[in-house]
Tab-separated table of C-alpha atoms in Angstrom:
chain	number	residue	atom	x	y	z
A	1	MET	CA	-34.424	0.547	51.074
A	2	ALA	CA	-31.205	1.236	49.180
A	3	ALA	CA	-31.467	-2.116	47.546
A	4	ALA	CA	-34.958	-1.346	46.219
A	5	ALA	CA	-33.681	1.727	44.399
A	6	SER	CA	-31.201	-0.224	42.341
A	7	MET	CA	-33.979	-2.452	41.017
A	8	VAL	CA	-36.006	0.306	39.414
A	9	PRO	CA	-36.813	-0.828	35.930
A	10	ILE	CA	-35.687	1.396	33.024
A	11	PHE	CA	-38.229	1.922	30.224
A	12	GLY	CA	-37.699	3.393	26.771
A	13	HIS	CA	-34.218	1.927	26.342
A	14	GLN	CA	-32.818	2.714	22.883
A	15	ILE	CA	-31.458	-0.442	21.330
A	16	SER	CA	-27.926	0.677	20.551
A	17	SER	CA	-26.912	0.079	17.062
A	18	LYS	CA	-23.907	-1.867	18.240
A	19	ASN	CA	-26.388	-4.490	19.595
A	20	ASP	CA	-26.690	-7.806	17.866
A	21	LEU	CA	-30.481	-7.392	18.003
A	22	VAL	CA	-30.261	-4.673	15.342
A	23	PRO	CA	-29.708	-6.238	11.870
A	24	ASP	CA	-26.695	-4.971	10.064
A	25	TRP	CA	-28.750	-3.941	7.050
A	26	SER	CA	-30.439	-1.268	9.046
A	27	ARG	CA	-27.197	0.582	9.735
A	28	GLU	CA	-25.533	0.189	6.378
A	29	GLU	CA	-26.018	2.414	3.411
A	30	VAL	CA	-27.880	1.111	0.468
A	31	SER	CA	-25.400	0.764	-2.324
A	32	THR	CA	-25.465	-0.610	-5.868
A	33	GLY	CA	-22.245	-2.570	-5.334
A	34	THR	CA	-22.384	-3.719	-8.772
A	35	THR	CA	-20.971	-4.531	-12.209
A	36	ILE	CA	-21.825	-2.269	-15.147
A	37	MET	CA	-20.417	-2.273	-18.720
A	38	ALA	CA	-20.850	-0.314	-21.923
A	39	VAL	CA	-19.381	-0.967	-25.380
A	40	GLU	CA	-19.457	1.097	-28.557
A	41	TYR	CA	-19.996	-0.457	-31.958
A	42	ASP	CA	-20.348	1.040	-35.397
A	43	GLY	CA	-23.948	2.417	-35.288
A	44	GLY	CA	-24.689	2.310	-31.551
A	45	VAL	CA	-23.847	1.076	-28.124
A	46	VAL	CA	-24.579	-1.974	-25.869
A	47	ILE	CA	-25.009	-1.439	-22.132
A	48	GLY	CA	-25.355	-3.982	-19.424
A	49	ALA	CA	-25.637	-4.347	-15.622
A	50	ASP	CA	-26.265	-6.889	-12.929
A	51	SER	CA	-29.390	-6.542	-10.743
A	52	ARG	CA	-28.348	-6.581	-7.111
A	53	THR	CA	-28.703	-3.734	-4.579
A	54	THR	CA	-27.276	-4.414	-1.163
A	55	THR	CA	-27.594	-2.872	2.369
A	56	GLY	CA	-24.609	-4.477	4.044
A	57	ALA	CA	-25.070	-8.208	3.551
A	58	TYR	CA	-28.755	-8.026	2.874
A	59	ILE	CA	-29.908	-7.805	-0.749
A	60	ALA	CA	-32.467	-5.160	-0.718
A	61	ASN	CA	-33.391	-5.634	-4.346
A	62	ARG	CA	-32.445	-8.604	-6.400
A	63	VAL	CA	-34.077	-7.419	-9.673
A	64	THR	CA	-32.843	-3.822	-9.724
A	65	ASP	CA	-32.775	-1.929	-13.043
A	66	LYS	CA	-29.478	-0.015	-13.124
A	67	LEU	CA	-29.879	1.030	-16.698
A	68	THR	CA	-31.691	4.363	-16.404
A	69	ARG	CA	-33.159	6.295	-19.349
A	70	ILE	CA	-31.947	9.832	-19.533
A	71	HIS	CA	-33.330	10.663	-22.998
A	72	ASP	CA	-34.699	8.687	-25.870
A	73	ARG	CA	-31.329	7.491	-27.168
A	74	ILE	CA	-29.206	8.207	-24.048
A	75	TYR	CA	-28.978	5.846	-21.041
A	76	CYS	CA	-26.773	5.749	-17.925
A	77	CYS	CA	-25.461	2.807	-15.962
A	78	ARG	CA	-25.350	3.499	-12.265
A	79	SER	CA	-22.980	2.208	-9.636
A	80	GLY	CA	-22.106	3.379	-6.092
A	81	SER	CA	-24.700	4.778	-3.708
A	82	ALA	CA	-28.141	3.990	-4.884
A	83	ALA	CA	-29.651	7.192	-3.562
A	84	ASP	CA	-26.840	9.465	-4.962
A	85	THR	CA	-27.105	7.938	-8.442
A	86	GLN	CA	-30.860	8.063	-8.658
A	87	ALA	CA	-30.881	11.702	-7.604
A	88	ILE	CA	-28.111	12.670	-10.093
A	89	ALA	CA	-29.911	10.827	-12.923
A	90	GLU	CA	-33.176	12.595	-12.199
A	91	VAL	CA	-31.467	15.991	-12.179
A	92	VAL	CA	-29.618	15.330	-15.495
A	93	SER	CA	-32.771	13.905	-17.073
A	94	TYR	CA	-34.563	17.210	-16.289
A	95	GLN	CA	-31.719	19.393	-17.387
A	96	LEU	CA	-31.241	17.434	-20.641
A	97	GLY	CA	-34.954	17.394	-21.430
A	98	PHE	CA	-35.075	21.189	-20.949
A	99	HIS	CA	-32.056	21.658	-23.064
A	100	SER	CA	-33.408	19.508	-25.859
A	101	VAL	CA	-36.585	21.521	-26.021
A	102	GLU	CA	-34.581	24.712	-26.310
A	103	LEU	CA	-32.427	23.211	-29.074
A	104	ASP	CA	-35.450	21.633	-30.762
A	105	GLU	CA	-33.255	18.659	-31.574
A	106	PRO	CA	-32.345	15.331	-29.809
A	107	PRO	CA	-29.429	16.081	-27.453
A	108	LEU	CA	-25.915	14.933	-27.816
A	109	VAL	CA	-24.485	12.107	-25.737
A	110	GLU	CA	-21.505	14.275	-24.922
A	111	THR	CA	-23.838	16.924	-23.521
A	112	ALA	CA	-25.476	14.447	-21.231
A	113	ALA	CA	-22.098	13.201	-20.049
A	114	ASN	CA	-21.036	16.728	-19.362
A	115	LEU	CA	-24.105	17.386	-17.235
A	116	PHE	CA	-23.301	14.235	-15.183
A	117	ARG	CA	-19.676	15.395	-14.836
A	118	ALA	CA	-20.818	18.844	-13.703
A	119	SER	CA	-22.941	17.413	-10.806
A	120	CYS	CA	-20.438	14.710	-9.888
A	121	TYR	CA	-17.546	17.042	-9.790
A	122	ARG	CA	-19.228	19.927	-7.956
A	123	TYR	CA	-20.455	17.677	-5.196
A	124	ARG	CA	-17.633	15.202	-5.345
A	125	GLU	CA	-17.024	15.400	-1.516
A	126	GLU	CA	-20.560	14.364	-0.697
A	127	LEU	CA	-21.369	11.948	-3.485
A	128	MET	CA	-20.412	8.317	-4.119
A	129	ALA	CA	-21.355	7.770	-7.684
A	130	GLY	CA	-19.656	6.052	-10.609
A	131	ILE	CA	-21.697	6.356	-13.828
A	132	LEU	CA	-21.267	5.188	-17.429
A	133	VAL	CA	-23.221	7.407	-19.912
A	134	ALA	CA	-23.895	5.722	-23.249
A	135	GLY	CA	-26.066	6.406	-26.211
A	136	TRP	CA	-26.452	7.310	-29.869
A	137	ASP	CA	-26.640	10.619	-31.556
A	138	ARG	CA	-26.536	11.789	-35.189
A	139	ARG	CA	-23.198	13.611	-34.901
A	140	LYS	CA	-20.866	11.015	-33.572
A	141	GLY	CA	-22.926	7.818	-33.598
A	142	GLY	CA	-22.538	5.420	-30.709
A	143	GLN	CA	-20.495	6.806	-27.718
A	144	VAL	CA	-19.565	5.659	-24.248
A	145	TYR	CA	-18.414	8.195	-21.604
A	146	CYS	CA	-17.102	7.168	-18.222
A	147	VAL	CA	-17.742	9.516	-15.172
A	148	PRO	CA	-16.110	7.741	-12.236
A	149	ILE	CA	-16.081	8.780	-8.553
A	150	GLY	CA	-14.512	12.205	-8.307
A	151	GLY	CA	-16.092	13.585	-11.431
A	152	MET	CA	-13.638	12.876	-14.309
A	153	LEU	CA	-15.026	12.639	-17.803
A	154	VAL	CA	-13.442	10.473	-20.486
A	155	ARG	CA	-14.752	8.774	-23.658
A	156	GLN	CA	-13.752	5.185	-24.131
A	157	PRO	CA	-14.660	2.555	-26.676
A	158	VAL	CA	-15.345	0.090	-23.882
A	159	ALA	CA	-15.812	0.762	-20.153
A	160	VAL	CA	-16.712	-1.216	-17.013
A	161	GLY	CA	-17.582	0.021	-13.573
A	162	GLY	CA	-18.675	-0.898	-10.144
A	163	SER	CA	-17.134	-3.272	-7.533
A	164	GLY	CA	-17.270	-6.283	-9.818
A	165	SER	CA	-15.445	-4.539	-12.612
A	166	THR	CA	-11.979	-5.216	-11.198
A	167	TYR	CA	-12.364	-8.921	-11.852
A	168	VAL	CA	-13.106	-8.507	-15.598
A	169	TYR	CA	-10.506	-5.970	-16.638
A	170	GLY	CA	-8.376	-8.785	-17.794
A	171	PHE	CA	-11.207	-10.406	-19.730
A	172	MET	CA	-12.182	-7.218	-21.305
A	173	ASP	CA	-8.677	-6.301	-22.392
A	174	SER	CA	-8.191	-9.651	-24.006
A	175	ASN	CA	-11.555	-10.107	-25.689
A	176	TYR	CA	-12.443	-6.622	-26.925
A	177	LYS	CA	-11.280	-5.661	-30.374
A	178	PRO	CA	-12.241	-2.559	-32.285
A	179	GLY	CA	-14.804	-3.332	-35.061
A	180	LEU	CA	-17.113	-5.740	-33.263
A	181	ASN	CA	-20.791	-5.830	-34.385
A	182	LYS	CA	-23.869	-5.557	-32.216
A	183	ASP	CA	-24.291	-9.215	-31.524
A	184	GLN	CA	-20.580	-9.662	-30.619
A	185	CYS	CA	-20.911	-6.727	-28.261
A	186	LEU	CA	-23.980	-8.228	-26.593
A	187	GLU	CA	-22.186	-11.571	-26.133
A	188	LEU	CA	-19.026	-9.932	-24.711
A	189	THR	CA	-21.039	-7.834	-22.284
A	190	ALA	CA	-23.170	-10.830	-21.081
A	191	SER	CA	-20.005	-12.969	-20.610
A	192	ALA	CA	-18.083	-10.236	-18.780
A	193	LEU	CA	-21.034	-9.613	-16.431
A	194	SER	CA	-21.577	-13.247	-15.790
A	195	LEU	CA	-17.897	-13.691	-14.860
A	196	ALA	CA	-17.933	-10.660	-12.519
A	197	MET	CA	-21.186	-11.798	-10.946
A	198	GLU	CA	-19.533	-15.175	-10.055
A	199	ARG	CA	-16.634	-13.448	-8.302
A	200	ASP	CA	-18.095	-10.385	-6.720
A	201	GLY	CA	-20.387	-10.825	-3.747
A	202	SER	CA	-22.055	-7.442	-4.318
A	203	SER	CA	-23.070	-8.337	-7.933
A	204	GLY	CA	-25.602	-10.923	-8.942
A	205	GLY	CA	-29.145	-11.630	-9.930
A	206	VAL	CA	-30.065	-11.301	-13.584
A	207	ILE	CA	-28.243	-9.508	-16.456
A	208	ARG	CA	-30.005	-6.570	-17.899
A	209	LEU	CA	-28.886	-5.600	-21.444
A	210	ALA	CA	-29.876	-2.791	-23.812
A	211	SER	CA	-28.702	-1.771	-27.173
A	212	ILE	CA	-29.152	1.766	-28.375
A	213	SER	CA	-28.998	2.780	-32.003
A	214	GLU	CA	-30.600	5.162	-34.508
A	215	ASP	CA	-33.643	2.763	-34.686
A	216	GLY	CA	-34.184	2.963	-30.916
A	217	VAL	CA	-33.596	1.066	-27.675
A	218	GLU	CA	-33.906	-2.763	-27.394
A	219	ARG	CA	-33.927	-4.140	-23.886
A	220	ARG	CA	-33.528	-7.768	-22.769
A	221	VAL	CA	-33.019	-9.720	-19.568
A	222	ILE	CA	-30.915	-12.828	-19.134
A	223	LEU	CA	-32.231	-14.904	-16.200
A	224	GLY	CA	-30.124	-16.864	-13.769
A	225	ASP	CA	-30.383	-20.276	-15.440
A	226	GLN	CA	-29.530	-18.788	-18.819
A	227	LEU	CA	-26.321	-17.024	-17.815
A	228	PRO	CA	-23.189	-17.848	-19.827
A	229	ARG	CA	-21.257	-20.604	-18.092
A	230	PHE	CA	-17.509	-21.298	-17.967
A	231	SER	CA	-15.531	-24.378	-17.486
A	232	THR	CA	-14.629	-23.918	-13.859
A	233	HIS	CA	-18.273	-24.298	-12.728
B	1	MET	CA	19.800	22.646	5.772
B	2	LEU	CA	16.239	22.862	4.542
B	3	GLY	CA	13.978	20.313	6.223
B	4	GLU	CA	13.606	17.647	3.571
B	5	ALA	CA	10.812	15.130	3.734
B	6	GLU	CA	12.089	11.564	4.139
B	7	PRO	CA	11.653	9.630	0.879
B	8	GLN	CA	8.645	7.405	1.073
B	9	TRP	CA	10.568	4.220	0.385
B	10	LEU	CA	12.416	4.546	3.700
B	11	SER	CA	9.234	4.436	5.682
B	12	GLU	CA	7.006	2.192	3.706
B	13	GLU	CA	6.983	-1.598	3.990
B	14	VAL	CA	8.547	-3.370	1.190
B	15	LYS	CA	5.824	-5.445	-0.534
B	16	THR	CA	5.750	-7.689	-3.468
B	17	GLY	CA	2.378	-6.311	-4.554
B	18	THR	CA	2.291	-8.727	-7.377
B	19	THR	CA	0.734	-11.230	-9.806
B	20	ILE	CA	1.450	-14.789	-9.357
B	21	ILE	CA	-0.116	-17.798	-11.069
B	22	ALA	CA	0.415	-21.591	-11.183
B	23	ILE	CA	-1.359	-24.175	-13.356
B	24	GLU	CA	-1.147	-27.867	-13.707
B	25	PHE	CA	-1.085	-29.894	-16.811
B	26	ASN	CA	-0.945	-33.610	-17.523
B	27	GLY	CA	2.670	-34.363	-16.475
B	28	GLY	CA	3.736	-31.168	-14.692
B	29	VAL	CA	3.098	-27.597	-13.754
B	30	VAL	CA	3.795	-24.098	-15.001
B	31	LEU	CA	4.452	-21.227	-12.627
B	32	GLY	CA	4.553	-17.524	-13.542
B	33	SER	CA	5.161	-14.213	-11.787
B	34	ASP	CA	5.908	-10.569	-12.572
B	35	SER	CA	9.086	-8.903	-11.220
B	36	ARG	CA	8.129	-5.692	-9.457
B	37	VAL	CA	8.850	-4.991	-5.730
B	38	SER	CA	7.385	-1.750	-4.421
B	39	ALA	CA	7.781	0.241	-1.234
B	40	GLY	CA	4.940	2.730	-1.349
B	41	GLU	CA	5.090	4.337	-4.730
B	42	SER	CA	8.688	3.403	-5.322
B	43	VAL	CA	9.797	0.367	-7.238
B	44	VAL	CA	12.754	-0.845	-5.306
B	45	ASN	CA	13.436	-3.912	-7.474
B	46	ARG	CA	12.123	-4.219	-11.026
B	47	VAL	CA	13.682	-7.549	-11.797
B	48	MET	CA	13.034	-9.719	-8.780
B	49	ASN	CA	12.308	-13.406	-9.451
B	50	LYS	CA	9.349	-14.335	-7.225
B	51	LEU	CA	9.466	-17.994	-8.116
B	52	SER	CA	11.592	-19.570	-5.386
B	53	PRO	CA	12.784	-23.118	-5.444
B	54	LEU	CA	11.846	-25.296	-2.486
B	55	HIS	CA	13.375	-28.367	-3.948
B	56	ASP	CA	14.493	-29.656	-7.345
B	57	LYS	CA	10.952	-30.173	-8.663
B	58	ILE	CA	8.936	-27.988	-6.230
B	59	TYR	CA	8.754	-24.301	-6.515
B	60	CYS	CA	6.724	-21.639	-4.691
B	61	ALA	CA	5.466	-18.192	-5.960
B	62	LEU	CA	5.746	-15.338	-3.433
B	63	SER	CA	3.398	-12.463	-2.836
B	64	GLY	CA	2.489	-9.946	-0.075
B	65	SER	CA	5.259	-8.714	2.222
B	66	ALA	CA	8.575	-9.453	0.602
B	67	ALA	CA	10.401	-10.224	3.877
B	68	ASP	CA	7.635	-12.542	5.139
B	69	ALA	CA	7.445	-14.441	1.875
B	70	GLN	CA	11.167	-14.862	1.467
B	71	THR	CA	11.540	-16.084	5.053
B	72	ILE	CA	8.831	-18.658	4.742
B	73	ALA	CA	10.356	-19.931	1.460
B	74	GLU	CA	13.856	-20.234	3.099
B	75	MET	CA	12.532	-21.951	6.106
B	76	VAL	CA	10.572	-24.485	4.060
B	77	ASN	CA	13.558	-25.011	1.810
B	78	TYR	CA	15.560	-26.115	4.775
B	79	GLN	CA	12.815	-28.253	6.344
B	80	LEU	CA	12.296	-29.983	3.003
B	81	ASP	CA	16.008	-30.723	2.614
B	82	VAL	CA	16.028	-32.446	6.049
B	83	HIS	CA	12.804	-34.292	5.254
B	84	SER	CA	13.981	-35.571	1.895
B	85	MET	CA	17.181	-36.854	3.480
B	86	GLU	CA	15.207	-38.650	6.201
B	87	ILE	CA	12.857	-40.412	3.745
B	88	GLY	CA	15.659	-41.070	1.248
B	89	GLU	CA	13.804	-39.884	-1.831
B	90	ASP	CA	12.304	-36.671	-3.433
B	91	PRO	CA	9.617	-35.111	-1.292
B	92	GLN	CA	5.976	-34.920	-2.404
B	93	VAL	CA	4.502	-31.570	-3.425
B	94	ARG	CA	1.853	-31.952	-0.757
B	95	SER	CA	4.607	-32.198	1.920
B	96	ALA	CA	6.055	-28.937	0.757
B	97	ALA	CA	2.703	-27.241	0.704
B	98	THR	CA	1.851	-28.620	4.198
B	99	LEU	CA	5.113	-27.183	5.569
B	100	VAL	CA	4.231	-23.749	4.095
B	101	LYS	CA	0.763	-24.048	5.412
B	102	ASN	CA	1.934	-24.882	8.944
B	103	ILE	CA	3.994	-21.652	9.125
B	104	SER	CA	1.363	-19.497	7.510
B	105	TYR	CA	-1.298	-20.773	9.909
B	106	LYS	CA	0.838	-20.730	13.066
B	107	TYR	CA	1.911	-17.143	12.522
B	108	LYS	CA	-1.144	-15.843	10.670
B	109	GLU	CA	-1.538	-12.805	12.858
B	110	GLU	CA	2.040	-11.672	12.301
B	111	LEU	CA	2.659	-12.624	8.627
B	112	SER	CA	1.158	-11.159	5.567
B	113	ALA	CA	2.308	-13.283	2.697
B	114	HIS	CA	0.627	-15.680	0.425
B	115	LEU	CA	2.623	-18.479	-1.224
B	116	ILE	CA	1.394	-20.741	-4.016
B	117	VAL	CA	3.205	-24.066	-4.056
B	118	ALA	CA	3.480	-26.139	-7.236
B	119	GLY	CA	5.592	-28.930	-8.399
B	120	TRP	CA	5.844	-32.491	-9.801
B	121	ASP	CA	6.312	-35.712	-7.904
B	122	ARG	CA	6.253	-39.352	-8.940
B	123	ARG	CA	3.119	-40.239	-7.051
B	124	GLU	CA	0.650	-37.643	-8.090
B	125	GLY	CA	2.316	-35.891	-11.016
B	126	GLY	CA	1.836	-32.118	-11.429
B	127	GLN	CA	0.077	-30.447	-8.467
B	128	VAL	CA	-0.795	-26.843	-7.511
B	129	PHE	CA	-1.680	-25.915	-3.887
B	130	ALA	CA	-2.859	-22.542	-2.519
B	131	THR	CA	-1.917	-21.704	1.065
B	132	LEU	CA	-3.711	-18.386	1.578
B	133	LYS	CA	-3.885	-17.373	5.354
B	134	GLY	CA	-3.115	-20.919	6.440
B	135	LEU	CA	-5.533	-23.003	4.485
B	136	LEU	CA	-4.340	-25.758	2.206
B	137	THR	CA	-6.219	-26.656	-0.964
B	138	ARG	CA	-5.266	-28.425	-4.182
B	139	GLN	CA	-6.536	-26.640	-7.269
B	140	PRO	CA	-6.138	-27.136	-11.029
B	141	PHE	CA	-4.793	-23.571	-11.125
B	142	ALA	CA	-4.286	-20.760	-8.664
B	143	VAL	CA	-3.738	-16.977	-8.963
B	144	GLY	CA	-2.580	-14.648	-6.229
B	145	GLY	CA	-1.251	-11.211	-5.399
B	146	SER	CA	-2.728	-7.742	-5.920
B	147	GLY	CA	-2.874	-8.149	-9.675
B	148	SER	CA	-4.906	-11.336	-9.523
B	149	SER	CA	-8.180	-9.426	-8.899
B	150	TYR	CA	-8.062	-7.967	-12.417
B	151	VAL	CA	-7.687	-11.468	-14.130
B	152	TYR	CA	-10.199	-13.515	-12.269
B	153	GLY	CA	-12.628	-13.044	-15.038
B	154	PHE	CA	-10.052	-13.851	-17.723
B	155	VAL	CA	-8.829	-17.103	-16.087
B	156	ASP	CA	-12.383	-18.175	-15.398
B	157	ALA	CA	-13.343	-17.771	-19.000
B	158	GLU	CA	-10.163	-19.117	-20.640
B	159	TYR	CA	-9.249	-22.089	-18.462
B	160	ARG	CA	-10.106	-25.439	-19.962
B	161	LYS	CA	-9.391	-28.855	-18.519
B	162	GLY	CA	-6.747	-30.922	-20.379
B	163	MET	CA	-4.530	-28.077	-21.759
B	164	ASN	CA	-1.044	-29.268	-22.757
B	165	LYS	CA	2.243	-27.768	-21.698
B	166	LYS	CA	2.493	-25.185	-24.430
B	167	GLU	CA	-1.108	-24.019	-23.957
B	168	CYS	CA	-0.520	-23.662	-20.247
B	169	GLN	CA	2.657	-21.612	-20.833
B	170	GLN	CA	0.714	-19.285	-23.218
B	171	PHE	CA	-2.134	-19.019	-20.657
B	172	VAL	CA	0.300	-18.011	-17.919
B	173	VAL	CA	2.010	-15.417	-20.092
B	174	ASN	CA	-1.304	-13.889	-21.273
B	175	THR	CA	-2.650	-13.710	-17.716
B	176	LEU	CA	0.522	-12.076	-16.424
B	177	SER	CA	0.521	-9.579	-19.162
B	178	LEU	CA	-3.111	-8.539	-18.592
B	179	ALA	CA	-2.567	-8.190	-14.867
B	180	MET	CA	0.672	-6.208	-15.296
B	181	ASN	CA	-1.120	-3.832	-17.553
B	182	ARG	CA	-3.851	-3.058	-14.972
B	183	ASP	CA	-2.175	-3.367	-11.626
B	184	GLY	CA	0.172	-0.607	-10.520
B	185	SER	CA	2.018	-2.929	-8.239
B	186	SER	CA	2.793	-5.518	-10.864
B	187	GLY	CA	5.138	-5.020	-13.697
B	188	GLY	CA	8.639	-5.509	-15.183
B	189	VAL	CA	9.395	-8.792	-16.832
B	190	ALA	CA	7.626	-12.104	-16.597
B	191	TYR	CA	9.278	-15.156	-15.134
B	192	LEU	CA	8.140	-18.604	-16.045
B	193	VAL	CA	9.046	-21.936	-14.575
B	194	THR	CA	7.924	-25.236	-16.084
B	195	ILE	CA	8.378	-28.426	-14.061
B	196	ASP	CA	7.784	-31.942	-15.369
B	197	GLU	CA	9.280	-35.355	-14.848
B	198	HIS	CA	12.202	-34.577	-17.127
B	199	GLY	CA	13.304	-31.448	-15.295
B	200	THR	CA	12.789	-27.835	-14.428
B	201	GLU	CA	12.990	-25.028	-16.979
B	202	GLU	CA	13.281	-21.371	-16.041
B	203	LYS	CA	12.502	-18.692	-18.614
B	204	VAL	CA	12.356	-14.897	-18.581
B	205	ILE	CA	10.083	-12.931	-20.993
B	206	LEU	CA	11.204	-9.316	-21.323
B	207	GLY	CA	8.763	-6.429	-21.287
B	208	ASN	CA	8.564	-5.804	-25.048
B	209	ASP	CA	8.067	-9.540	-25.880
B	210	LEU	CA	4.989	-9.797	-23.749
B	211	PRO	CA	1.592	-10.097	-25.562
B	212	THR	CA	-0.137	-6.736	-26.220
B	213	PHE	CA	-3.860	-5.866	-26.362
B	214	PHE	CA	-6.145	-3.663	-28.237
B	215	ASP	CA	-5.220	-0.376	-26.597
B	216	GLN	CA	-1.497	-0.728	-26.571
């Protein structure tokens, strides 16, 4: 009789998340482990990003658009937690739209950057978001502002962000010079993103580029087989 | 006596958080390194030469834990001396790299050092070997140390096959300078060693003679 008791089947067993039957992507946070870049030129800015969103080792989206419109001539490049950055971008979009209606004028890039900074700094313990804010306005022309994790705000002529950015600091330092034109900026950004995507496992897919100027926003995509290639490949 | 906190450098491990690079050209190799040794946030040696000779025409570049890397280099130096006496001629670069690899692999749990071995021998000319964590692989060029992450993009873009000695030296100096600007654990002066069939040349490039970039 005692033996029978130990053979009672147990139903409703929770599969523990330490079990190999549970794929790792269901326990990992969705992150835009990524490479993003923004460059100022005289008359506008060029922004670029890769297109990979990962949950652990699984690529949840291989054609992500990380270049998010905040206003007509202001975009942001998102890196870090996908949910955090999407939420912040929506909030800032709303705040900026409202502000612009009050002003009856297109908003300044510096204003947008400060709105990002306000949210990122206030909630810096909870958030994991590294954002580049870039755009064109009539007062200062093309501008790039960096709002990294922690909520600092600084304007830079050229900025990179995301996990893949570490690999291209050297390339950026040596190849950027003040006074580049739009096409040179596009080429620099595409090359830097391509190099980072080769080295960083969390970056990949296609390259999304956009150039923002007084005339508007021009978007383009560089597909895998057209990526710039370098001699070690 | 007020309770003073112990300075960080007494309790932190001494590391050569560093940038090292080696590249081969037709007829020899060029090795380069920075000169900073840090213990936590303190720089305990700002002029250390991390390019250590294993034999007349074989050098290795040290990175990671300073003690581990130096010890491996000394052991292999001794083993190579014995080996070259036994065979009666200069040892091959591959032999030196294999000796380093054997120690790195056997003690991989205890050690945390990465050595790049490069040199010239009569049979195969200039060669560069990476021995990270106990693997052994020959490569046209290799970078290592904490500063190397920042220059992967640069070296991927700028490396071309068939560079001559002068171009390789310039490539190494540019790479070191870029890495030293971005990595807090790399800095100081740049040491360069060029090895070819005619001999070994050691050079130091002081901080103010290093190439500068757009924001400096």
